[in-house]
PDB file of C-alpha atoms in Angstrom:
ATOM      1  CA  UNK A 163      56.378 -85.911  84.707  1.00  0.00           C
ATOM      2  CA  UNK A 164      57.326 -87.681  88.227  1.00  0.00           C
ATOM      3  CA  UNK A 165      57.828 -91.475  88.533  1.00  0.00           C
ATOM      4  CA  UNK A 166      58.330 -93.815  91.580  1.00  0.00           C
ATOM      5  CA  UNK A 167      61.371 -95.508  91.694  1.00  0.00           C
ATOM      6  CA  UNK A 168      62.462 -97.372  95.013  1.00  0.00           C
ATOM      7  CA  UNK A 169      64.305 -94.214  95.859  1.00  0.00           C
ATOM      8  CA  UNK A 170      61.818 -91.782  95.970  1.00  0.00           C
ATOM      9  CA  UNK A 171      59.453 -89.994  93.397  1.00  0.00           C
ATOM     10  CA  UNK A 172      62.114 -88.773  90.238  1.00  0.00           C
ATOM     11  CA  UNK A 173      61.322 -86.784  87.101  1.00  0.00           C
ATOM     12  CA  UNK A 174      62.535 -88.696  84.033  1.00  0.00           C
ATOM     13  CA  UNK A 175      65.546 -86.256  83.516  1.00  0.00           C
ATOM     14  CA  UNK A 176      66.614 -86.998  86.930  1.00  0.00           C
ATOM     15  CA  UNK A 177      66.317 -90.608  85.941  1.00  0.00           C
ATOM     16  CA  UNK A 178      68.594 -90.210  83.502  1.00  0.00           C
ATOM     17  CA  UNK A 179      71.105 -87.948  85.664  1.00  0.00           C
ATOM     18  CA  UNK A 180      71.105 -90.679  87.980  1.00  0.00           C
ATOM     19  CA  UNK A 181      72.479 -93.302  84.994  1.00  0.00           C
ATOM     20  CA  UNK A 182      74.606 -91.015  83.855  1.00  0.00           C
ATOM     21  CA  UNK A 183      76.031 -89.286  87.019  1.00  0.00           C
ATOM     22  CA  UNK A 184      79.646 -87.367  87.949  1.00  0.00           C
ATOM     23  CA  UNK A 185      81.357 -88.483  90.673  1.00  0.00           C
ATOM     24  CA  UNK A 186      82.225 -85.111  92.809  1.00  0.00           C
ATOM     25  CA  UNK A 187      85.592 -86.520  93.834  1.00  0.00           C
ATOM     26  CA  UNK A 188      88.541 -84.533  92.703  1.00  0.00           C
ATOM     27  CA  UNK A 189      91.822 -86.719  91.662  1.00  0.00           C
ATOM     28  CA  UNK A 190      93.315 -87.483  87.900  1.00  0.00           C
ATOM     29  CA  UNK A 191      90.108 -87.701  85.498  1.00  0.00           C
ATOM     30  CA  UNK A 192      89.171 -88.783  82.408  1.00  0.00           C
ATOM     31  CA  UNK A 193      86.342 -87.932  80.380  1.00  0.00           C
ATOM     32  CA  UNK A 194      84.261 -90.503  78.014  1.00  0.00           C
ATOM     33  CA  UNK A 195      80.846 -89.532  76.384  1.00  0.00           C
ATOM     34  CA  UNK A 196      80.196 -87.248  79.166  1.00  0.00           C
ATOM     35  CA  UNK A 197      81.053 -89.069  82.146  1.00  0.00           C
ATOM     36  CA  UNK A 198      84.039 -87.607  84.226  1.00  0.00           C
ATOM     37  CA  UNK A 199      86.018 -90.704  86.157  1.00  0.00           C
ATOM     38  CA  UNK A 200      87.978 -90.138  89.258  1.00  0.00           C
ATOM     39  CA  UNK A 201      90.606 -92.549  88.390  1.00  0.00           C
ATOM     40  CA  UNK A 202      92.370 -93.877  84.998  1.00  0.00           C
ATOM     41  CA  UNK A 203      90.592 -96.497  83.659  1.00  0.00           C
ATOM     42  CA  UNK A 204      92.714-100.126  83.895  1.00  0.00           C
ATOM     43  CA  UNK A 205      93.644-101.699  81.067  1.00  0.00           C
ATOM     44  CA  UNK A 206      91.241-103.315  79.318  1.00  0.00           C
ATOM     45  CA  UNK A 207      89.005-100.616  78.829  1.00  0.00           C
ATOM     46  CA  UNK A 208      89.478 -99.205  75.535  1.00  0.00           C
ATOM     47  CA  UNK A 209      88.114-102.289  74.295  1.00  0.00           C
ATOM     48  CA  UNK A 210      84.650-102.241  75.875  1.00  0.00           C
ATOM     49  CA  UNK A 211      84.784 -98.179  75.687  1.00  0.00           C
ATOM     50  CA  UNK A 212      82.822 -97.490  72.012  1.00  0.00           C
ATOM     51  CA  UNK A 213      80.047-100.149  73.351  1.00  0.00           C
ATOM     52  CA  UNK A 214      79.409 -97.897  76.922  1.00  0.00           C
ATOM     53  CA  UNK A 215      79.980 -94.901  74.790  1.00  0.00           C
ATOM     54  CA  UNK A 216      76.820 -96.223  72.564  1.00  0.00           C
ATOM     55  CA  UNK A 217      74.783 -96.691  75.405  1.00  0.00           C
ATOM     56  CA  UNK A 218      75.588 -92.984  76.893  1.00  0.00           C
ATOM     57  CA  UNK A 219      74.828 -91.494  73.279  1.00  0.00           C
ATOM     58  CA  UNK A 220      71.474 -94.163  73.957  1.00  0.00           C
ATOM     59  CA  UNK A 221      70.894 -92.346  77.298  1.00  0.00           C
ATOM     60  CA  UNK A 222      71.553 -88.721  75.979  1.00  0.00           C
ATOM     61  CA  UNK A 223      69.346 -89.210  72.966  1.00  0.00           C
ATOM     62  CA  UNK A 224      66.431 -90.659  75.098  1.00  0.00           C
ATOM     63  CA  UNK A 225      66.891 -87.536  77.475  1.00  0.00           C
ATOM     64  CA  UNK A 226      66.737 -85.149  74.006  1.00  0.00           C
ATOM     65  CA  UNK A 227      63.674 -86.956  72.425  1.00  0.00           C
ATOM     66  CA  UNK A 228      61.604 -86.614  75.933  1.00  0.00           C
ATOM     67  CA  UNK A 229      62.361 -83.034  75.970  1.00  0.00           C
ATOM     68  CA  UNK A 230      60.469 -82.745  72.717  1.00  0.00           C
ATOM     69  CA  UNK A 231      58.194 -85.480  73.092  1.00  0.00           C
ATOM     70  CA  UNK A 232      54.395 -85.430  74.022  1.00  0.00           C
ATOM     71  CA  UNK A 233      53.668 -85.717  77.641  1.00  0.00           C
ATOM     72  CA  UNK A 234      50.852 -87.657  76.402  1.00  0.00           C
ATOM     73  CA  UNK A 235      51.339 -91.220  76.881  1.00  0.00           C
ATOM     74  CA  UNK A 236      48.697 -94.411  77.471  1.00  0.00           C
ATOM     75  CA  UNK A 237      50.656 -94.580  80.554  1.00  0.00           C
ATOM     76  CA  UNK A 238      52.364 -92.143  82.679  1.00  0.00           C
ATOM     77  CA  UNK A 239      55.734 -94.285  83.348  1.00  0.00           C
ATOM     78  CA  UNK A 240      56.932 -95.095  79.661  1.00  0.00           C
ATOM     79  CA  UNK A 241      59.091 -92.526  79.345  1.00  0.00           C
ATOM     80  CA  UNK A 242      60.911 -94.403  82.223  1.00  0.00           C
ATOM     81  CA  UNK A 243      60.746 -97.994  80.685  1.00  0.00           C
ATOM     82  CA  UNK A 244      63.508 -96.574  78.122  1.00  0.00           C
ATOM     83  CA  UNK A 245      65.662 -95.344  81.076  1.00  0.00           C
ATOM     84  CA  UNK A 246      65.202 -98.880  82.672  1.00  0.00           C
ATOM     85  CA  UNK A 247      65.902-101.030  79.075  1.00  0.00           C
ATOM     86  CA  UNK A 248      69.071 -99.227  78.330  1.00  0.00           C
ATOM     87  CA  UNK A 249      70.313 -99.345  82.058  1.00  0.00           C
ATOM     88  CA  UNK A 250      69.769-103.091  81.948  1.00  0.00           C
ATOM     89  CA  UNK A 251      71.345-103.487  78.667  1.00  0.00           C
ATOM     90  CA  UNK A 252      74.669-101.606  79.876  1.00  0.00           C
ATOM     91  CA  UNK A 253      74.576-103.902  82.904  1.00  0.00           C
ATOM     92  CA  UNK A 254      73.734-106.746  81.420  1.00  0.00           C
ATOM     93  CA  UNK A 255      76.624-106.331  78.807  1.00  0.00           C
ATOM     94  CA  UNK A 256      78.938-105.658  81.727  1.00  0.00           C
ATOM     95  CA  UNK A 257      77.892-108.868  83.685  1.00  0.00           C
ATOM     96  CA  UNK A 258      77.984-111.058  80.586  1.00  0.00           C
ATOM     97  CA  UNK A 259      81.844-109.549  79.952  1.00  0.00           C
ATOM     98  CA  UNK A 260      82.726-110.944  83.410  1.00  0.00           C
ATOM     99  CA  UNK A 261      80.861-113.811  84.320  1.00  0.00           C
ATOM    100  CA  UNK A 262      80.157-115.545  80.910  1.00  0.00           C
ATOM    101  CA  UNK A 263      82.488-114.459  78.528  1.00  0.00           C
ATOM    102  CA  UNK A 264      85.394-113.786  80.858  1.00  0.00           C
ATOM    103  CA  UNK A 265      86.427-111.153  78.456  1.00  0.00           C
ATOM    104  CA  UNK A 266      87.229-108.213  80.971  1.00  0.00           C
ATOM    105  CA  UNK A 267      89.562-108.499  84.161  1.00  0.00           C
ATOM    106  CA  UNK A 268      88.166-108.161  87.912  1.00  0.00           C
ATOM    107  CA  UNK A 269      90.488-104.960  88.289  1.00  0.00           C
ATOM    108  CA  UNK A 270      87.775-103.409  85.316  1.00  0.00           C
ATOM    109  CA  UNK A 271      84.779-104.819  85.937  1.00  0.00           C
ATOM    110  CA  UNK A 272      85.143-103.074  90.093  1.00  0.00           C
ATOM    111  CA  UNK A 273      86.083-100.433  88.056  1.00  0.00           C
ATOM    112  CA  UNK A 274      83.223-100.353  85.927  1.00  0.00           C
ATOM    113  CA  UNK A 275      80.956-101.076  89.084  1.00  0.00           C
ATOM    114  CA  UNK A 276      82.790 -98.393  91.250  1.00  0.00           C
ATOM    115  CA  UNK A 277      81.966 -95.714  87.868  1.00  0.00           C
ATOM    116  CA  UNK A 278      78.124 -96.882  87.763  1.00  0.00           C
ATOM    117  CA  UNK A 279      78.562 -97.794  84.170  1.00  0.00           C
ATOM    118  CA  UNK A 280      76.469-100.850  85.354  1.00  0.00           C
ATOM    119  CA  UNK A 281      73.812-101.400  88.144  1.00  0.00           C
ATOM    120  CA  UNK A 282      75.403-103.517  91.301  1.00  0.00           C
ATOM    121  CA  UNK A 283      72.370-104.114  93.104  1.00  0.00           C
ATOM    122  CA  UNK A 284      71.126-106.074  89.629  1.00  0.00           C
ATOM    123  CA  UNK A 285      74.158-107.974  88.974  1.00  0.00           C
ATOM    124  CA  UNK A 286      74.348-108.909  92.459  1.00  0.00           C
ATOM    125  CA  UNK A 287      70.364-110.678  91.663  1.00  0.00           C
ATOM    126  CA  UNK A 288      71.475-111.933  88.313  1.00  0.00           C
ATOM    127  CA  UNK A 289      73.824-113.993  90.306  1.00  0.00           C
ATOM    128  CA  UNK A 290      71.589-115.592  92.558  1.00  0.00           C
ATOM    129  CA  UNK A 291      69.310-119.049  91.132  1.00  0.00           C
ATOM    130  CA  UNK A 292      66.335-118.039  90.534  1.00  0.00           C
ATOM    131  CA  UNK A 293      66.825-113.815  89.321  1.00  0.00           C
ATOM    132  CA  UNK A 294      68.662-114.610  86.289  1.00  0.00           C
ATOM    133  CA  UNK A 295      66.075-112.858  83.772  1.00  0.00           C
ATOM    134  CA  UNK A 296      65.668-109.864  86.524  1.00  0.00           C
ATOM    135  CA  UNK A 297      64.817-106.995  84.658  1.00  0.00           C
ATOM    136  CA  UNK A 298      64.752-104.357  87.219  1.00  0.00           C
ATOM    137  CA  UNK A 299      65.118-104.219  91.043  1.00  0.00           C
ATOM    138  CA  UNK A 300      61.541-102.543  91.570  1.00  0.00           C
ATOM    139  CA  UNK A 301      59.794-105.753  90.203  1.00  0.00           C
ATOM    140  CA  UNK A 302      61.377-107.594  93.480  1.00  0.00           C
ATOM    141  CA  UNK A 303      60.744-104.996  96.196  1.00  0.00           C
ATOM    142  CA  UNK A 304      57.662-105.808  97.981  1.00  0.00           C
ATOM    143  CA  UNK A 305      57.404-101.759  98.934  1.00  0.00           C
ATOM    144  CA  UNK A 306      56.524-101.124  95.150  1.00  0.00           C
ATOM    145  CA  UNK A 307      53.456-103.141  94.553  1.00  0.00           C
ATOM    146  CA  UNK A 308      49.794-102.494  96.083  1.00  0.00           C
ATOM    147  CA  UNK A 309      49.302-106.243  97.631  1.00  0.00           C
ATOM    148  CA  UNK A 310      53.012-106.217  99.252  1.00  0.00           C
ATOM    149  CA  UNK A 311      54.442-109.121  96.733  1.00  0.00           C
ATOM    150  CA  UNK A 312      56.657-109.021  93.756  1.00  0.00           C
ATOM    151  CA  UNK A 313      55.433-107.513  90.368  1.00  0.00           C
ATOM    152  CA  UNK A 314      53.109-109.840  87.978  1.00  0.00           C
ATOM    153  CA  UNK A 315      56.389-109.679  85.351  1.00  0.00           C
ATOM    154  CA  UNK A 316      58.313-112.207  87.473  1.00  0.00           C
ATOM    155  CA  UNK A 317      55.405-114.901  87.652  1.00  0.00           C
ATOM    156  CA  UNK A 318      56.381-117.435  85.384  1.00  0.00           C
ATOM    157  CA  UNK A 319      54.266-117.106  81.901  1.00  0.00           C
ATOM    158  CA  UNK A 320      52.946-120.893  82.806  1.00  0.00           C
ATOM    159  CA  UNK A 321      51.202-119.939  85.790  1.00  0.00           C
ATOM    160  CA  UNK A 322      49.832-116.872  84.726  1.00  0.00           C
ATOM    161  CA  UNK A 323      48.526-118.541  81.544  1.00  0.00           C
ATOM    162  CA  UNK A 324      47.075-121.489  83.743  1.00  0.00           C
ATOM    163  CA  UNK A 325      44.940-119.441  86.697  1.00  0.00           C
ATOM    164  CA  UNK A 326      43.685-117.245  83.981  1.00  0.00           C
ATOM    165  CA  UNK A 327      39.991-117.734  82.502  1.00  0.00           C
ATOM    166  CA  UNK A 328      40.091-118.408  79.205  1.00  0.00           C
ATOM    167  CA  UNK A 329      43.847-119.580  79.182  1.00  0.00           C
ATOM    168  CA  UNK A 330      44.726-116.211  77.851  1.00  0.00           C
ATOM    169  CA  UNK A 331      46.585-113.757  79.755  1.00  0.00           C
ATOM    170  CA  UNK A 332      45.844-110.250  80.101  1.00  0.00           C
ATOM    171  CA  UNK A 333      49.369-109.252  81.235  1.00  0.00           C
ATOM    172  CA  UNK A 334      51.766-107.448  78.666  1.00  0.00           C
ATOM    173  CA  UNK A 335      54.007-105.187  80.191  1.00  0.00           C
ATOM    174  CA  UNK A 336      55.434-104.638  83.966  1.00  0.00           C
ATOM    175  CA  UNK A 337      54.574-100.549  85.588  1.00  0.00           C
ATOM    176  CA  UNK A 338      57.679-100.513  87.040  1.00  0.00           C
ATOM    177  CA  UNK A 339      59.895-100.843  83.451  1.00  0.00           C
ATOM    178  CA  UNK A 340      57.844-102.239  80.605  1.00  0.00           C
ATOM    179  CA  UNK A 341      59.288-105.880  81.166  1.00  0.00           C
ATOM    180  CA  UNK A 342      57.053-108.588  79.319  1.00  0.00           C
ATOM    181  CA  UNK A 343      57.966-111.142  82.209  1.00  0.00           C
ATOM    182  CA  UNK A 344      61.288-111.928  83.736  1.00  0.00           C
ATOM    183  CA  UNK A 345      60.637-115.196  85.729  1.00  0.00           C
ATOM    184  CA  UNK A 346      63.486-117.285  85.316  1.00  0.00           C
ATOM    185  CA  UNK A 347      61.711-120.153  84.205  1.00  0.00           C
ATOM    186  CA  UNK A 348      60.632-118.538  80.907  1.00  0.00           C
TER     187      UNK A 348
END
């Protein structure tokens, strides 16, 4: 089963071999839950290490269950929205260590970044006003949608409720990742 990303067309095992990649550099490693890291880890880490290992286990199950899973879905890409909800979750846990909590130093959260235990093209949006609900960077990228604007997820729920008919909307989940809307004013 193929789905678009903004890279390219992926399978969903490649999706997942994308969030939970090996770098090919070859110095001192260490290994956690699968992932081999070119460097040691700073201090700091064992603390946040059982959460990340929980999402991995997340990731590995996911890529188990679609293995044995019906390809038989009401829509082709759902498979994917699990990919995409656990990938925010680990970056969104990693962002909120940094920025709101200040729980982690910056010498772990680069190194976190630099190990793609969280998305940096997401946390970089989560820091601008205006994408701090951003659920994925597809919904943003003009490329992805058929009218060349942003995906109906980051319209505010307002709006959407206001231009439609009978004051009911007919919108429940994004293509791109299953998001139920992400506009920042929700």
């Amino acid at each position: 089963m193929k789905h678009r990303s903004p890279y390219g067309i992926y399978s969903i095992d490649s999706l997942l071999h994308l969030c939970v990649s090996v770098p090919t550099r070859i110095m001192k490693r260490t290994r956690t839950a699968g992932r081999t890291h070119s460097t040691v880890p700073p201090p700091g880490f064992e603390n946040v290490k059982e959460t990340l290992d929980d999402f991995d286990r997340q990731l590995k199950e996911l890529q188990t269950d679609s293995a044995k899973a019906s390809r038989l879905s009401a829509r082709a890409n759902e498979p994917a929205w699990q990919v995409f909800r656990i990938t925010h979750e680990r970056s969104r846990y990693i962002y909120n260590l940094f920025y709101r909590r200040k729980a982690i130093s910056r010498q772990l959260y680069r190194w976190l970044l630099n190990n793609r235990y969280a998305d940096r093209h997401l946390i970089a949006k989560w820091k601008k006003r205006g994408y701090e609900k951003l659920c994925c960077i597809p919904c943003i990228q003009q490329t992805e949608t058929q009218y060349g604007s942003t995906c109906i997820c980051r319209v505010p729920r307002a709006t959407l409720e206001k231009n439609s008919v009978d004051g009911v909307t007919t919108f429940k989940n994004c293509s791109h990742c299953g998001c139920s809307g992400c506009a920042s004013t929700d």
